[in-house]
Amino acid sequence: MREFFRGAGMLGGGFAFWRRRPAVMALGLIPAAIAGLIVVAGFVALGFTLPGIATALTPFAEDWPAPWEDVARFTAGTAVVVAALMLVAISFTALTLFLGEPFYDRIWRAVETDLGDPPADSSYGFWRALGDGLSLVARGLVIALAAALLGLLPVVGGLVGGTTAVLLTGWLLADELASRALAARGLTGRRRRVLRRRHRARVLGFGVATQLCFLVPLGAVATMPAAVAGATLLSRSLLEGEPENRAERRPETPTAG
């Protein structure tokens, strides 16, 4: 648990960079606000169509006596909402990172420079950002589907589905956000995965803290610059005590690990 809370604290360290680099951090609010408006519009549309979706998912309950028909449809609606919340968080992150690549690149470089020993400059590029965003959304869809299925469990479905989704989505967010700093130091995808598994609790703590902030109204917009800064802190912490030269390390263009 100590490692879990250490990882969560690195998001707080990301927020602390507002005092050190307020102008750079403020730039990160622009793409986050644009992405936030888009995903909120989608979630509002879901709210209007949710009763119809819940009814369509439970045709078998039409002849059930009260209150079981309502219970079945409430359970189905809850499962859809849980899945949608997870997908919104993933879609928001992917869209924000894509729209705000130049802004978040500046935040990442500022944190690296302030902490010393920054990696060599590396180009991310439009197509790489697009590919990583689509990959993130695809993985998020799998998590959303799993959350929806778990949400259909009687009585405990909402709790089990929501908890599982927060953990899985948190891991996915930490993976995506930390990839740039690790790849910029020449770590291959395989090496990054090994490193994250070795410090699983710390990575999960950062990701879950970020995900929970994203679920607060307007929290995703306010948190995104700090999440980028905090992920840089996380990446550097994962490398503490690591040998500087390994056979599997090689320079590469940053990708999502």
CSV table of C-alpha atoms in Angstrom, one decimal:
chain,number,residue,atom,x,y,z
A,1,MET,CA,0.0,0.0,0.0
A,2,ARG,CA,2.9,2.3,0.6
A,3,GLU,CA,4.0,2.0,-3.0
A,4,PHE,CA,0.4,2.5,-4.1
A,5,PHE,CA,0.1,5.8,-2.2
A,6,ARG,CA,3.5,6.9,-3.4
A,7,GLY,CA,2.3,6.6,-6.9
A,8,ALA,CA,-0.9,8.5,-6.1
A,9,GLY,CA,1.3,11.2,-4.5
A,10,MET,CA,3.0,11.8,-7.8
A,11,LEU,CA,-0.2,13.2,-9.2
A,12,GLY,CA,0.0,15.7,-6.3
A,13,GLY,CA,3.6,16.4,-7.4
A,14,GLY,CA,2.2,17.1,-10.8
A,15,PHE,CA,-0.2,19.7,-9.4
A,16,ALA,CA,2.8,21.3,-7.6
A,17,PHE,CA,4.2,22.2,-10.9
A,18,TRP,CA,1.5,24.9,-11.2
A,19,ARG,CA,3.6,26.9,-8.8
A,20,ARG,CA,6.8,26.4,-10.7
A,21,ARG,CA,5.6,26.7,-14.3
A,22,PRO,CA,2.1,28.2,-14.2
A,23,ALA,CA,2.3,29.6,-17.8
A,24,VAL,CA,3.3,26.2,-19.3
A,25,MET,CA,0.8,24.3,-17.2
A,26,ALA,CA,-2.0,26.7,-18.2
A,27,LEU,CA,-1.5,25.8,-21.8
A,28,GLY,CA,-2.5,22.3,-21.0
A,29,LEU,CA,-6.0,23.5,-20.1
A,30,ILE,CA,-6.8,24.5,-23.7
A,31,PRO,CA,-6.9,21.1,-25.4
A,32,ALA,CA,-8.4,19.5,-22.2
A,33,ALA,CA,-11.3,22.0,-22.3
A,34,ILE,CA,-12.0,21.3,-26.0
A,35,ALA,CA,-11.9,17.6,-25.5
A,36,GLY,CA,-14.0,18.0,-22.3
A,37,LEU,CA,-16.8,19.7,-24.2
A,38,ILE,CA,-16.9,17.0,-26.8
A,39,VAL,CA,-17.1,14.1,-24.4
A,40,VAL,CA,-19.6,15.9,-22.1
A,41,ALA,CA,-21.9,16.4,-25.1
A,42,GLY,CA,-21.7,12.7,-25.8
A,43,PHE,CA,-22.4,11.8,-22.2
A,44,VAL,CA,-25.4,14.2,-22.2
A,45,ALA,CA,-26.8,12.5,-25.3
A,46,LEU,CA,-26.4,9.1,-23.5
A,47,GLY,CA,-28.4,10.4,-20.6
A,48,PHE,CA,-31.4,11.2,-22.9
A,49,THR,CA,-31.2,7.8,-24.6
A,50,LEU,CA,-30.4,5.7,-21.5
A,51,PRO,CA,-34.0,4.6,-20.7
A,52,GLY,CA,-34.4,3.3,-24.2
A,53,ILE,CA,-31.1,1.5,-24.1
A,54,ALA,CA,-31.9,-0.1,-20.8
A,55,THR,CA,-35.3,-1.3,-22.2
A,56,ALA,CA,-33.6,-2.7,-25.3
A,57,LEU,CA,-31.1,-4.6,-23.3
A,58,THR,CA,-33.8,-6.3,-21.1
A,59,PRO,CA,-36.5,-7.5,-23.5
A,60,PHE,CA,-36.7,-10.7,-21.4
A,61,ALA,CA,-38.0,-8.6,-18.4
A,62,GLU,CA,-41.1,-7.3,-20.1
A,63,ASP,CA,-43.4,-9.8,-18.6
A,64,TRP,CA,-41.8,-9.9,-15.1
A,65,PRO,CA,-44.0,-8.7,-12.2
A,66,ALA,CA,-43.2,-5.5,-10.4
A,67,PRO,CA,-40.7,-4.5,-9.1
A,68,TRP,CA,-38.4,-7.0,-10.9
A,69,GLU,CA,-38.8,-5.5,-14.3
A,70,ASP,CA,-37.7,-2.1,-13.0
A,71,VAL,CA,-34.8,-3.8,-11.1
A,72,ALA,CA,-33.6,-5.5,-14.3
A,73,ARG,CA,-33.7,-2.3,-16.3
A,74,PHE,CA,-32.1,-0.3,-13.5
A,75,THR,CA,-29.3,-2.9,-13.4
A,76,ALA,CA,-28.8,-2.7,-17.2
A,77,GLY,CA,-28.8,1.1,-17.1
A,78,THR,CA,-26.2,1.1,-14.3
A,79,ALA,CA,-24.0,-1.2,-16.3
A,80,VAL,CA,-24.2,1.1,-19.3
A,81,VAL,CA,-23.4,4.2,-17.2
A,82,VAL,CA,-20.4,2.5,-15.6
A,83,ALA,CA,-19.0,1.4,-19.0
A,84,ALA,CA,-19.7,4.9,-20.4
A,85,LEU,CA,-17.8,6.6,-17.6
A,86,MET,CA,-14.8,4.5,-18.2
A,87,LEU,CA,-14.9,5.0,-22.0
A,88,VAL,CA,-15.4,8.7,-21.5
A,89,ALA,CA,-12.2,8.9,-19.4
A,90,ILE,CA,-10.2,6.9,-22.0
A,91,SER,CA,-11.7,8.9,-24.9
A,92,PHE,CA,-11.0,12.2,-23.1
A,93,THR,CA,-7.4,11.2,-22.5
A,94,ALA,CA,-6.8,10.0,-26.1
A,95,LEU,CA,-8.5,13.1,-27.6
A,96,THR,CA,-6.8,15.5,-25.3
A,97,LEU,CA,-3.3,14.1,-25.9
A,98,PHE,CA,-3.9,14.1,-29.6
A,99,LEU,CA,-5.2,17.7,-29.8
A,100,GLY,CA,-2.7,19.0,-27.2
A,101,GLU,CA,0.5,17.3,-28.3
A,102,PRO,CA,2.5,20.5,-28.6
A,103,PHE,CA,1.2,21.8,-25.3
A,104,TYR,CA,1.8,18.6,-23.3
A,105,ASP,CA,5.2,18.2,-25.0
A,106,ARG,CA,6.2,21.5,-23.5
A,107,ILE,CA,4.9,20.4,-20.0
A,108,TRP,CA,6.9,17.2,-20.2
A,109,ARG,CA,10.1,19.0,-21.3
A,110,ALA,CA,9.7,21.6,-18.6
A,111,VAL,CA,9.4,19.0,-15.9
A,112,GLU,CA,12.4,17.1,-17.2
A,113,THR,CA,14.4,20.3,-17.4
A,114,ASP,CA,13.5,21.4,-13.9
A,115,LEU,CA,14.4,18.0,-12.4
A,116,GLY,CA,17.7,17.8,-14.3
A,117,ASP,CA,19.3,15.3,-16.7
A,118,PRO,CA,16.5,15.5,-19.4
A,119,PRO,CA,16.6,13.0,-22.2
A,120,ALA,CA,17.6,14.0,-25.7
A,121,ASP,CA,15.0,15.7,-27.9
A,122,SER,CA,12.7,13.3,-29.8
A,123,SER,CA,9.9,13.9,-32.2
A,124,TYR,CA,6.5,12.4,-31.5
A,125,GLY,CA,4.7,13.4,-34.7
A,126,PHE,CA,1.1,13.6,-35.9
A,127,TRP,CA,0.7,10.0,-37.1
A,128,ARG,CA,2.3,8.6,-34.0
A,129,ALA,CA,-0.1,10.6,-31.8
A,130,LEU,CA,-3.1,9.5,-33.9
A,131,GLY,CA,-2.0,5.8,-33.7
A,132,ASP,CA,-1.5,5.9,-30.0
A,133,GLY,CA,-4.9,7.6,-29.5
A,134,LEU,CA,-6.7,5.0,-31.5
A,135,SER,CA,-4.9,2.2,-29.6
A,136,LEU,CA,-5.9,3.7,-26.3
A,137,VAL,CA,-9.5,4.0,-27.3
A,138,ALA,CA,-9.5,0.4,-28.6
A,139,ARG,CA,-8.2,-0.9,-25.2
A,140,GLY,CA,-10.6,1.3,-23.4
A,141,LEU,CA,-13.5,-0.3,-25.3
A,142,VAL,CA,-12.5,-3.7,-24.0
A,143,ILE,CA,-12.4,-2.4,-20.5
A,144,ALA,CA,-15.8,-0.7,-20.9
A,145,LEU,CA,-17.3,-3.9,-22.2
A,146,ALA,CA,-15.9,-5.9,-19.3
A,147,ALA,CA,-17.3,-3.2,-16.9
A,148,ALA,CA,-20.7,-3.5,-18.5
A,149,LEU,CA,-20.8,-7.3,-18.2
A,150,LEU,CA,-19.8,-7.2,-14.6
A,151,GLY,CA,-22.3,-4.4,-14.0
A,152,LEU,CA,-25.1,-6.9,-14.9
A,153,LEU,CA,-24.4,-9.0,-11.8
A,154,PRO,CA,-27.4,-8.8,-9.4
A,155,VAL,CA,-27.1,-6.4,-6.5
A,156,VAL,CA,-23.3,-6.0,-6.5
A,157,GLY,CA,-22.9,-5.4,-10.2
A,158,GLY,CA,-22.5,-1.7,-10.1
A,159,LEU,CA,-19.8,-1.9,-7.3
A,160,VAL,CA,-17.9,-4.7,-8.8
A,161,GLY,CA,-18.0,-3.3,-12.4
A,162,GLY,CA,-17.1,0.2,-11.2
A,163,THR,CA,-14.2,-0.9,-9.1
A,164,THR,CA,-12.8,-3.2,-11.7
A,165,ALA,CA,-13.1,-0.5,-14.4
A,166,VAL,CA,-11.4,2.1,-12.2
A,167,LEU,CA,-8.4,-0.2,-11.6
A,168,LEU,CA,-8.1,-1.3,-15.2
A,169,THR,CA,-8.6,2.2,-16.6
A,170,GLY,CA,-6.2,3.6,-14.1
A,171,TRP,CA,-3.5,1.2,-15.2
A,172,LEU,CA,-4.2,2.1,-18.8
A,173,LEU,CA,-4.0,5.8,-18.2
A,174,ALA,CA,-0.7,5.5,-16.3
A,175,ASP,CA,0.7,3.3,-19.1
A,176,GLU,CA,-0.2,5.9,-21.8
A,177,LEU,CA,0.9,9.0,-19.9
A,178,ALA,CA,4.2,7.6,-18.8
A,179,SER,CA,5.2,6.1,-22.1
A,180,ARG,CA,6.7,9.3,-23.6
A,181,ALA,CA,9.2,9.9,-20.8
A,182,LEU,CA,10.3,6.2,-20.8
A,183,ALA,CA,10.5,5.9,-24.5
A,184,ALA,CA,12.5,9.1,-24.8
A,185,ARG,CA,15.2,7.5,-22.7
A,186,GLY,CA,15.5,4.6,-25.2
A,187,LEU,CA,13.5,2.0,-23.4
A,188,THR,CA,11.8,-0.5,-25.8
A,189,GLY,CA,8.2,-1.4,-25.4
A,190,ARG,CA,9.2,-4.7,-23.8
A,191,ARG,CA,11.5,-3.0,-21.3
A,192,ARG,CA,8.8,-0.5,-20.4
A,193,ARG,CA,6.3,-3.3,-19.7
A,194,VAL,CA,8.8,-5.1,-17.5
A,195,LEU,CA,9.5,-1.9,-15.6
A,196,ARG,CA,5.8,-1.2,-15.0
A,197,ARG,CA,5.1,-4.7,-13.8
A,198,ARG,CA,8.0,-4.5,-11.4
A,199,HIS,CA,6.5,-1.4,-9.8
A,200,ARG,CA,2.9,-2.4,-10.3
A,201,ALA,CA,1.5,-0.9,-7.1
A,202,ARG,CA,3.2,2.5,-7.8
A,203,VAL,CA,1.9,2.7,-11.3
A,204,LEU,CA,-1.5,1.6,-10.3
A,205,GLY,CA,-1.6,4.2,-7.5
A,206,PHE,CA,-0.9,7.0,-9.9
A,207,GLY,CA,-3.4,5.7,-12.5
A,208,VAL,CA,-6.2,5.2,-10.0
A,209,ALA,CA,-5.7,8.7,-8.5
A,210,THR,CA,-5.8,10.2,-12.0
A,211,GLN,CA,-8.9,8.3,-13.0
A,212,LEU,CA,-10.7,9.3,-9.8
A,213,CYS,CA,-9.9,12.9,-10.5
A,214,PHE,CA,-11.2,12.5,-14.1
A,215,LEU,CA,-14.6,11.3,-12.7
A,216,VAL,CA,-15.2,14.5,-10.8
A,217,PRO,CA,-17.2,17.1,-12.8
A,218,LEU,CA,-14.6,19.3,-14.7
A,219,GLY,CA,-11.9,17.3,-12.9
A,220,ALA,CA,-10.5,15.9,-16.1
A,221,VAL,CA,-9.9,19.3,-17.6
A,222,ALA,CA,-8.2,20.6,-14.4
A,223,THR,CA,-6.2,17.4,-13.8
A,224,MET,CA,-4.8,16.8,-17.3
A,225,PRO,CA,-1.7,19.1,-17.1
A,226,ALA,CA,-0.9,17.8,-13.7
A,227,ALA,CA,-1.3,14.2,-14.9
A,228,VAL,CA,1.3,14.8,-17.7
A,229,ALA,CA,3.7,16.3,-15.2
A,230,GLY,CA,3.0,13.6,-12.6
A,231,ALA,CA,3.5,10.9,-15.2
A,232,THR,CA,7.0,12.3,-15.9
A,233,LEU,CA,7.7,12.1,-12.1
A,234,LEU,CA,6.4,8.5,-12.1
A,235,SER,CA,8.6,7.6,-15.1
A,236,ARG,CA,11.7,8.9,-13.5
A,237,SER,CA,11.0,7.2,-10.2
A,238,LEU,CA,10.6,3.9,-12.0
A,239,LEU,CA,14.1,4.2,-13.3
A,240,GLU,CA,15.6,4.8,-9.9
A,241,GLY,CA,18.3,2.2,-9.2
A,242,GLU,CA,18.0,0.8,-12.7
A,243,PRO,CA,21.2,0.0,-14.6
A,244,GLU,CA,21.8,2.7,-17.2
A,245,ASN,CA,22.8,0.3,-20.0
A,246,ARG,CA,20.8,-2.8,-20.9
A,247,ALA,CA,20.9,-4.9,-24.0
A,248,GLU,CA,17.3,-4.3,-24.7
A,249,ARG,CA,17.5,-0.5,-24.6
A,250,ARG,CA,17.8,1.3,-27.9
A,251,PRO,CA,16.8,4.8,-29.1
A,252,GLU,CA,13.3,4.8,-30.5
A,253,THR,CA,10.5,7.1,-31.4
A,254,PRO,CA,8.2,7.4,-28.3
A,255,THR,CA,5.2,5.2,-28.5
A,256,ALA,CA,2.5,4.1,-26.1
A,257,GLY,CA,3.8,1.0,-24.2
